[in-house]
PDB file of C-alpha atoms in Angstrom:
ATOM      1  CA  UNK O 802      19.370 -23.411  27.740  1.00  0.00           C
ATOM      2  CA  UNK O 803      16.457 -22.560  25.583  1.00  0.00           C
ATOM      3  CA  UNK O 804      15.898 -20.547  22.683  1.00  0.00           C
ATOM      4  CA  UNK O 805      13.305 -19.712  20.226  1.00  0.00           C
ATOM      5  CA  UNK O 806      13.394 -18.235  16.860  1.00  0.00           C
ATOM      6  CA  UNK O 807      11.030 -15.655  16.029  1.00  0.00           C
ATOM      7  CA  UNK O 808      10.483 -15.224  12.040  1.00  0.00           C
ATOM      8  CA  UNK O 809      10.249 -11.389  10.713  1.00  0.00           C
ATOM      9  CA  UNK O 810       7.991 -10.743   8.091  1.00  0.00           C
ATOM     10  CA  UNK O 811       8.939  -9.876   4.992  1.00  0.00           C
ATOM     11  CA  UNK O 812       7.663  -6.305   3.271  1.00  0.00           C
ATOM     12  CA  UNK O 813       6.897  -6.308  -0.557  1.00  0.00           C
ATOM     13  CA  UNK O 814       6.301  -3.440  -2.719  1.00  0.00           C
ATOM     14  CA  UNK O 815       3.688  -4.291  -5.604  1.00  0.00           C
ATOM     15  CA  UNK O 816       3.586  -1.417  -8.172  1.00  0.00           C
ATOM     16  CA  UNK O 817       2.387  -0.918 -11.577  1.00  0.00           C
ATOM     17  CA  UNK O 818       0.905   1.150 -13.984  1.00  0.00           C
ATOM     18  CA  UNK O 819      -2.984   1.829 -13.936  1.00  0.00           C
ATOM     19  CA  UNK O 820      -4.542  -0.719 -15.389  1.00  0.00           C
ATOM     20  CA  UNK O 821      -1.506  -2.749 -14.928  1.00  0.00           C
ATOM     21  CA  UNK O 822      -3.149  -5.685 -13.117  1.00  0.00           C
ATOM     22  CA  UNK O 823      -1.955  -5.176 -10.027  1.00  0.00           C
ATOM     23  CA  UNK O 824      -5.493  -5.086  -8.027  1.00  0.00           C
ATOM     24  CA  UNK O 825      -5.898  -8.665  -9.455  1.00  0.00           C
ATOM     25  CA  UNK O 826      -2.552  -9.958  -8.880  1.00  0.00           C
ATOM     26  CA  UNK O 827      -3.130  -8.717  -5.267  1.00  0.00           C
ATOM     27  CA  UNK O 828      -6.390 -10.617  -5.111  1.00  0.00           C
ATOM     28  CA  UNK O 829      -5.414 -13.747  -6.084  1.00  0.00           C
ATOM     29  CA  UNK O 830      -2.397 -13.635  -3.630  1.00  0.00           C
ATOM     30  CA  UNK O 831      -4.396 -12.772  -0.484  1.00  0.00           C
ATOM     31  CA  UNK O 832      -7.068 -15.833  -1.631  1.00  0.00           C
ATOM     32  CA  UNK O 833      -4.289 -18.207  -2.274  1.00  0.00           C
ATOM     33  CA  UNK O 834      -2.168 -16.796   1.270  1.00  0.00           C
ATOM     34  CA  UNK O 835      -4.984 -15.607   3.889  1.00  0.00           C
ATOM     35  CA  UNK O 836      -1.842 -14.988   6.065  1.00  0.00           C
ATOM     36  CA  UNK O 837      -0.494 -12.710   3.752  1.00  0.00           C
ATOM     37  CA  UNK O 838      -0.628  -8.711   5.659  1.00  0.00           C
ATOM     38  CA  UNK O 839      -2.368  -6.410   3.814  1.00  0.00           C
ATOM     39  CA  UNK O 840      -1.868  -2.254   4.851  1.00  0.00           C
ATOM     40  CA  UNK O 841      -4.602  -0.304   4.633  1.00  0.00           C
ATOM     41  CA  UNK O 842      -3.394   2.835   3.449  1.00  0.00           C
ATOM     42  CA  UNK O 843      -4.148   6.567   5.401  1.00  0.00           C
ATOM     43  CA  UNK O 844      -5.667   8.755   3.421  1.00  0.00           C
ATOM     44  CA  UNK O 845      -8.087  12.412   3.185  1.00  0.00           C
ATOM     45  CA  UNK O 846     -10.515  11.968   0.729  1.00  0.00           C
ATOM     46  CA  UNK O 847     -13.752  11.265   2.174  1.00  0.00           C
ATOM     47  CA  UNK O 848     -15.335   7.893   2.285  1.00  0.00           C
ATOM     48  CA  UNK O 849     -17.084   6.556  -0.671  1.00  0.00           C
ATOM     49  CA  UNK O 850     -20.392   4.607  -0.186  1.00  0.00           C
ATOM     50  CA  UNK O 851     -20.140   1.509   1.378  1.00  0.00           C
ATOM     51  CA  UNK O 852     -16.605   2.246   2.095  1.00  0.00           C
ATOM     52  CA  UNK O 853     -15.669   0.958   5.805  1.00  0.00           C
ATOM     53  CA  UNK O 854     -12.905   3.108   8.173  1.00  0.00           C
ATOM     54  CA  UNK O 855      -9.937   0.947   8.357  1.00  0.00           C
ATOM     55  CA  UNK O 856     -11.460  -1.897   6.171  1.00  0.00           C
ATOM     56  CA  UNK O 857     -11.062   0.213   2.587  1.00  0.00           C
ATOM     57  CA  UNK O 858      -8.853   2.960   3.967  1.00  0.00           C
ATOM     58  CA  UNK O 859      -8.179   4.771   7.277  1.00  0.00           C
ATOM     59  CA  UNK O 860      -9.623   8.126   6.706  1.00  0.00           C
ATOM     60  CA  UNK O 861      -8.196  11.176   8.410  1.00  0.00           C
ATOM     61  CA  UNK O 862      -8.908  15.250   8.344  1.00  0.00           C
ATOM     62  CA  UNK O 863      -6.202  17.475   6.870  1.00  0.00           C
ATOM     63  CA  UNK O 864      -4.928  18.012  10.366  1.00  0.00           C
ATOM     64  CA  UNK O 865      -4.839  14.740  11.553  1.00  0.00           C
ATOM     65  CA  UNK O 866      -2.793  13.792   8.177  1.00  0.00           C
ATOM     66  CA  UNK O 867      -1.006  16.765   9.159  1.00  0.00           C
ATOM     67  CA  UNK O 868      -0.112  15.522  12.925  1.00  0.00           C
ATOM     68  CA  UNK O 869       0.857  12.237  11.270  1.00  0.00           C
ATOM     69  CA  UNK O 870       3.432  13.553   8.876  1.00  0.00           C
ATOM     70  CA  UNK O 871       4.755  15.645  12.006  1.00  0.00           C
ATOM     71  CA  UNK O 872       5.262  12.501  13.977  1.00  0.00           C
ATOM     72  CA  UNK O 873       6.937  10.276  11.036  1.00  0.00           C
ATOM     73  CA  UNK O 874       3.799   8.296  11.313  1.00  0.00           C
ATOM     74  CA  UNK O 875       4.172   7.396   7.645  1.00  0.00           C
ATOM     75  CA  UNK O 876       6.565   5.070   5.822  1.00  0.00           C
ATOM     76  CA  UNK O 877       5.833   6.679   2.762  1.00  0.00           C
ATOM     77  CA  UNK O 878       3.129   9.578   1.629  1.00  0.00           C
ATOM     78  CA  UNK O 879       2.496  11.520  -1.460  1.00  0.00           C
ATOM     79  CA  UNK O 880      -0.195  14.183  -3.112  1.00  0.00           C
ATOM     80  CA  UNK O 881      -2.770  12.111  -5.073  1.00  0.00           C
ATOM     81  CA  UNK O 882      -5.518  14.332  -7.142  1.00  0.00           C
ATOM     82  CA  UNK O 883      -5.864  16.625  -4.345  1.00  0.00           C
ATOM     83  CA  UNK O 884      -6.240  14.323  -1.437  1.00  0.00           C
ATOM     84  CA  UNK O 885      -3.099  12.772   0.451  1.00  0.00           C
ATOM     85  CA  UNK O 886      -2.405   8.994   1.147  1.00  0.00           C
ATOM     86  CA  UNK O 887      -0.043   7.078   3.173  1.00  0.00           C
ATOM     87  CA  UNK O 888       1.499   3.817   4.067  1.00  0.00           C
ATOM     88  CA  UNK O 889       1.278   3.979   8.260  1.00  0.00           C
ATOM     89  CA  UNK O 890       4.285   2.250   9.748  1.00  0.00           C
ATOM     90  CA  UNK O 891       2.300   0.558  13.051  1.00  0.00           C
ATOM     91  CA  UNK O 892       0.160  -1.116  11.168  1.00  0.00           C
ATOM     92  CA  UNK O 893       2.889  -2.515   8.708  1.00  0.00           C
ATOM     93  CA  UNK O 894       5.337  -3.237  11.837  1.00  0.00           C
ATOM     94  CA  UNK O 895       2.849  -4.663  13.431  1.00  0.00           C
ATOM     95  CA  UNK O 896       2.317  -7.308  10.778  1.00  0.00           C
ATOM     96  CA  UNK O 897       6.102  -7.705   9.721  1.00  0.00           C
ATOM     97  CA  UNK O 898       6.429  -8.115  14.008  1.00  0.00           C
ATOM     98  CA  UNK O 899       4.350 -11.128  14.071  1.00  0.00           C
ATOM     99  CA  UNK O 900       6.118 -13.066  11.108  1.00  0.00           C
ATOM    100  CA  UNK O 901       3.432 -12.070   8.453  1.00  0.00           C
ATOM    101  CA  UNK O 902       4.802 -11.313   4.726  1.00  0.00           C
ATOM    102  CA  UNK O 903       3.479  -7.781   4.429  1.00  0.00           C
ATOM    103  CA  UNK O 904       2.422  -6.799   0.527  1.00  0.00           C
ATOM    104  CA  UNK O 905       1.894  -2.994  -0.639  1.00  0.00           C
ATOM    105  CA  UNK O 906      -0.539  -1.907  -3.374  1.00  0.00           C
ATOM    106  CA  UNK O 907       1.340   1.996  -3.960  1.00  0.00           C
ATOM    107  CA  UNK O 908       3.077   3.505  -6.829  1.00  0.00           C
ATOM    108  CA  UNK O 909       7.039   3.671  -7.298  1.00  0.00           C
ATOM    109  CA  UNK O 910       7.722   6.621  -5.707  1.00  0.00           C
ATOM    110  CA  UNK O 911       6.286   5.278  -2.512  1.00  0.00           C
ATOM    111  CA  UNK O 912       8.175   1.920  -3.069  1.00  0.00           C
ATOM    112  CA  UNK O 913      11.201   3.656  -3.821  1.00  0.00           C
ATOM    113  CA  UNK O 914      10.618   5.663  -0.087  1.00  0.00           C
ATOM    114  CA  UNK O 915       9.533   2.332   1.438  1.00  0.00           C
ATOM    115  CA  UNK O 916      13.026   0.866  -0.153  1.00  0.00           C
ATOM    116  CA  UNK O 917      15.727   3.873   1.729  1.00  0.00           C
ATOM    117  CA  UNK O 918      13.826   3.463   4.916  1.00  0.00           C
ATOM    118  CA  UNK O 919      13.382  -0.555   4.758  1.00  0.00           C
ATOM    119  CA  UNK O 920      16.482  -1.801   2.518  1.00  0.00           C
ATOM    120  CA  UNK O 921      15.345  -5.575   3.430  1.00  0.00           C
ATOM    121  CA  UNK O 922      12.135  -4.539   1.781  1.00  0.00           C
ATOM    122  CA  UNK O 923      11.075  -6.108  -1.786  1.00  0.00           C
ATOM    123  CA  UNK O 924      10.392  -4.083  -4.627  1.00  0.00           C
ATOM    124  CA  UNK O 925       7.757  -5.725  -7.496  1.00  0.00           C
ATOM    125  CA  UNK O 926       7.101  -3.635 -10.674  1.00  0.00           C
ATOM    126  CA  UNK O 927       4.472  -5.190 -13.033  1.00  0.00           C
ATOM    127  CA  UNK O 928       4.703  -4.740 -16.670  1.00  0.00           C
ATOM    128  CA  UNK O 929       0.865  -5.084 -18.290  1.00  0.00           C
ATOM    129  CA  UNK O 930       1.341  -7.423 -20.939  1.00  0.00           C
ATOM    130  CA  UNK O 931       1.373  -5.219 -24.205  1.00  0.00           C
ATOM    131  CA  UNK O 932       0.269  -1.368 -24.537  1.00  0.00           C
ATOM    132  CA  UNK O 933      -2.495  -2.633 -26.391  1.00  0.00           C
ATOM    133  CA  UNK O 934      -4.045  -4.407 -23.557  1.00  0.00           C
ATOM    134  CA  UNK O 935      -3.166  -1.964 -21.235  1.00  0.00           C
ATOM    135  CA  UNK O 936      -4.928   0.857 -23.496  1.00  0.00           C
ATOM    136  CA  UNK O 937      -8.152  -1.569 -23.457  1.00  0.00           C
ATOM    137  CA  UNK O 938      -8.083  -2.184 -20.053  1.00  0.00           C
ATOM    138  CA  UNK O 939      -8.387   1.636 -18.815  1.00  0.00           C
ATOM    139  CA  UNK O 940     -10.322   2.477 -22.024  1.00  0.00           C
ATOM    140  CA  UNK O 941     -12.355  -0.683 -20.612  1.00  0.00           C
ATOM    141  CA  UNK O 942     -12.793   1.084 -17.287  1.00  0.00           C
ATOM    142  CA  UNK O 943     -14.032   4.202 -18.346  1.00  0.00           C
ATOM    143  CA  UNK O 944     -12.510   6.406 -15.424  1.00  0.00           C
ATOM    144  CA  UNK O 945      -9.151   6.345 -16.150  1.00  0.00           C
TER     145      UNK O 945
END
């Protein structure tokens, strides 16, 4: 008799507050862990220059958005200055399927969504490291 053990990936959360570091933190972790899944997240703003479909973001109408949400396409979604983004769940089942760690860049709400519908899932929040810095940072930015 033969068996073989097939590993499930594991699906993190990464949240933080903008200018929180997260971006970075995320950065360094894909560099160190090429394996590491990455989601691209769904969303209906249009493209910005230079922006790639399903590199930066999978970009959808209104109505396709629309047909998603109406087939549970999403594991999470939410209103975001207008436009609408989402976590899809093929592309992060796919990942978690073949034994990659999956890692989210979204806000707590969406991790907290992510969390009822994937309780195996794990939650990071990231706390900048004073509100000083964290006031420089998006002052730094100048579009926050």
């Amino acid at each position: 008799m033969s068996f073989s053990l097939r590993r499930q990936g594991i699906l993190y959360v990464l949240s933080a507050p903008s200018g929180g570091g997260k971006s970075s933190i995320l950065r360094a972790m894909r560099a160190e862990d090429p394996a590491l899944g990455y989601s691209v997240s769904a969303t209906t703003r249009p493209p910005r220059p230079g922006e790639v479909n399903g590199r930066d973001y999978n970009f959808y109408s209104d109505a396709e958005f629309d047909e998603l949400i109406r087939q549970e396409a999403f594991y999470e979604w939410a209103h975001v200055h207008a436009r609408r983004y989402g976590t899809l769940r093929r592309i992060v089942d796919a990942e978690l399927d073949a034994g990659r760690d999956v890692i989210l860049d979204i806000d707590v709400q969406g991790g907290f969504g992510i969390k009822k519908l994937r309780p195996d899932s794990v939650l990071v929040f990231l706390l900048p490291p004073s509100m000083e810095i964290l006031e420089e940072r998006l002052r730094g930015r100048k579009s926050d």
